[in-house]
Amino acid sequence: MRVGFPPALGFTKLLVVSIVLFALMELLGWPLAILAGIITGLLASRWRDAVLAGALGCMIGWSFYLVAYGLAAGAALAKALAMLRDLAAITLLLGLALGSLSSSISYLALDIWKHVRAQETKVQEAEAEATGT
């Protein structure tokens, strides 16, 4: 029995994984959110699922952090929002872009790798058939 790597997840499971991964990676620093998007893209079964789950997972995760910051330091967040009215919108749009691009790139890289690997397998099978083994 041949096991496919990595396992392909549907959109709902992928979205949950994306939100959880983003939340974990955000605790270690926001640049690691890119890693969460990459992992999401590698686990996707389709490109559309990778892009949507990566974008929504990153955006939902960041909105959770904005809510948490608001609950923990409401006055500071209110002051920041007053100084820069579009802070929340910019943050969420950055999350959309970051999640969709990183998951899209990793999905497409994995798809190219699978395609090249399939071509190599065809060539090896053709060579084995030609030599009669």
mmCIF file of C-alpha atoms in Angstrom, residues 35-111:
data_model
loop_
_atom_site.group_PDB
_atom_site.id
_atom_site.type_symbol
_atom_site.label_atom_id
_atom_site.label_comp_id
_atom_site.label_asym_id
_atom_site.label_seq_id
_atom_site.Cartn_x
_atom_site.Cartn_y
_atom_site.Cartn_z
ATOM 1 C CA LEU A 35 5.348 29.172 7.962
ATOM 2 C CA ALA A 36 1.735 28.527 8.973
ATOM 3 C CA GLY A 37 0.643 29.479 5.448
ATOM 4 C CA ILE A 38 3.284 27.232 3.911
ATOM 5 C CA ILE A 39 2.150 24.259 5.973
ATOM 6 C CA THR A 40 -1.461 25.004 5.067
ATOM 7 C CA GLY A 41 -0.573 25.003 1.380
ATOM 8 C CA LEU A 42 1.242 21.690 1.700
ATOM 9 C CA LEU A 43 -1.798 20.049 3.306
ATOM 10 C CA ALA A 44 -4.349 21.360 0.783
ATOM 11 C CA SER A 45 -6.086 19.103 -1.691
ATOM 12 C CA ARG A 46 -6.790 21.916 -4.175
ATOM 13 C CA TRP A 47 -5.243 25.291 -4.943
ATOM 14 C CA ARG A 48 -8.471 27.136 -4.185
ATOM 15 C CA ASP A 49 -8.652 25.474 -0.765
ATOM 16 C CA ALA A 50 -5.035 26.399 -0.063
ATOM 17 C CA VAL A 51 -5.523 30.060 -0.911
ATOM 18 C CA LEU A 52 -8.849 30.477 0.899
ATOM 19 C CA ALA A 53 -7.841 28.535 4.010
ATOM 20 C CA GLY A 54 -4.487 30.310 4.212
ATOM 21 C CA ALA A 55 -6.034 33.747 3.799
ATOM 22 C CA LEU A 56 -9.004 33.186 6.088
ATOM 23 C CA GLY A 57 -6.942 31.335 8.686
ATOM 24 C CA CYS A 58 -4.422 34.149 8.902
ATOM 25 C CA MET A 59 -7.102 36.826 8.940
ATOM 26 C CA ILE A 60 -9.255 35.055 11.547
ATOM 27 C CA GLY A 61 -6.201 34.365 13.672
ATOM 28 C CA TRP A 62 -5.185 38.012 13.558
ATOM 29 C CA SER A 63 -8.702 39.125 14.417
ATOM 30 C CA PHE A 64 -8.552 36.829 17.467
ATOM 31 C CA TYR A 65 -5.331 38.568 18.490
ATOM 32 C CA LEU A 66 -6.907 42.000 18.034
ATOM 33 C CA VAL A 67 -9.792 40.920 20.268
ATOM 34 C CA ALA A 68 -7.355 39.490 22.828
ATOM 35 C CA TYR A 69 -5.328 42.722 22.806
ATOM 36 C CA GLY A 70 -8.546 44.670 23.210
ATOM 37 C CA LEU A 71 -9.538 42.593 26.227
ATOM 38 C CA ALA A 72 -6.072 42.682 27.788
ATOM 39 C CA ALA A 73 -5.203 46.309 27.111
ATOM 40 C CA GLY A 74 -8.350 47.978 25.870
ATOM 41 C CA ALA A 75 -7.148 51.528 26.510
ATOM 42 C CA ALA A 76 -3.898 50.986 24.634
ATOM 43 C CA LEU A 77 -5.679 49.394 21.661
ATOM 44 C CA ALA A 78 -8.264 52.180 21.640
ATOM 45 C CA LYS A 79 -5.474 54.760 21.609
ATOM 46 C CA ALA A 80 -3.696 52.948 18.765
ATOM 47 C CA LEU A 81 -6.917 52.744 16.763
ATOM 48 C CA ALA A 82 -7.583 56.438 17.397
ATOM 49 C CA MET A 83 -4.120 57.390 16.130
ATOM 50 C CA LEU A 84 -4.323 55.120 13.110
ATOM 51 C CA ARG A 85 -7.965 54.562 12.253
ATOM 52 C CA ASP A 86 -7.265 51.910 9.666
ATOM 53 C CA LEU A 87 -4.982 49.816 11.892
ATOM 54 C CA ALA A 88 -7.432 46.934 12.157
ATOM 55 C CA ALA A 89 -8.218 46.972 8.433
ATOM 56 C CA ILE A 90 -4.549 47.118 7.480
ATOM 57 C CA THR A 91 -3.760 44.279 9.866
ATOM 58 C CA LEU A 92 -6.520 42.078 8.493
ATOM 59 C CA LEU A 93 -5.620 42.854 4.873
ATOM 60 C CA LEU A 94 -2.003 42.031 5.607
ATOM 61 C CA GLY A 95 -3.211 38.744 7.073
ATOM 62 C CA LEU A 96 -5.200 38.002 3.923
ATOM 63 C CA ALA A 97 -2.215 38.708 1.685
ATOM 64 C CA LEU A 98 0.286 36.884 3.883
ATOM 65 C CA GLY A 99 -1.846 33.767 4.270
ATOM 66 C CA SER A 100 -2.975 33.519 0.664
ATOM 67 C CA LEU A 101 0.450 34.096 -0.873
ATOM 68 C CA SER A 102 2.386 31.751 1.397
ATOM 69 C CA SER A 103 -0.126 28.917 1.088
ATOM 70 C CA SER A 104 -0.454 29.421 -2.663
ATOM 71 C CA ILE A 105 3.296 29.326 -3.215
ATOM 72 C CA SER A 106 3.761 26.179 -1.147
ATOM 73 C CA TYR A 107 0.814 24.425 -2.844
ATOM 74 C CA LEU A 108 2.164 25.245 -6.293
ATOM 75 C CA ALA A 109 5.700 24.180 -5.313
ATOM 76 C CA LEU A 110 4.369 20.833 -4.060
ATOM 77 C CA ASP A 111 2.304 20.420 -7.227
#
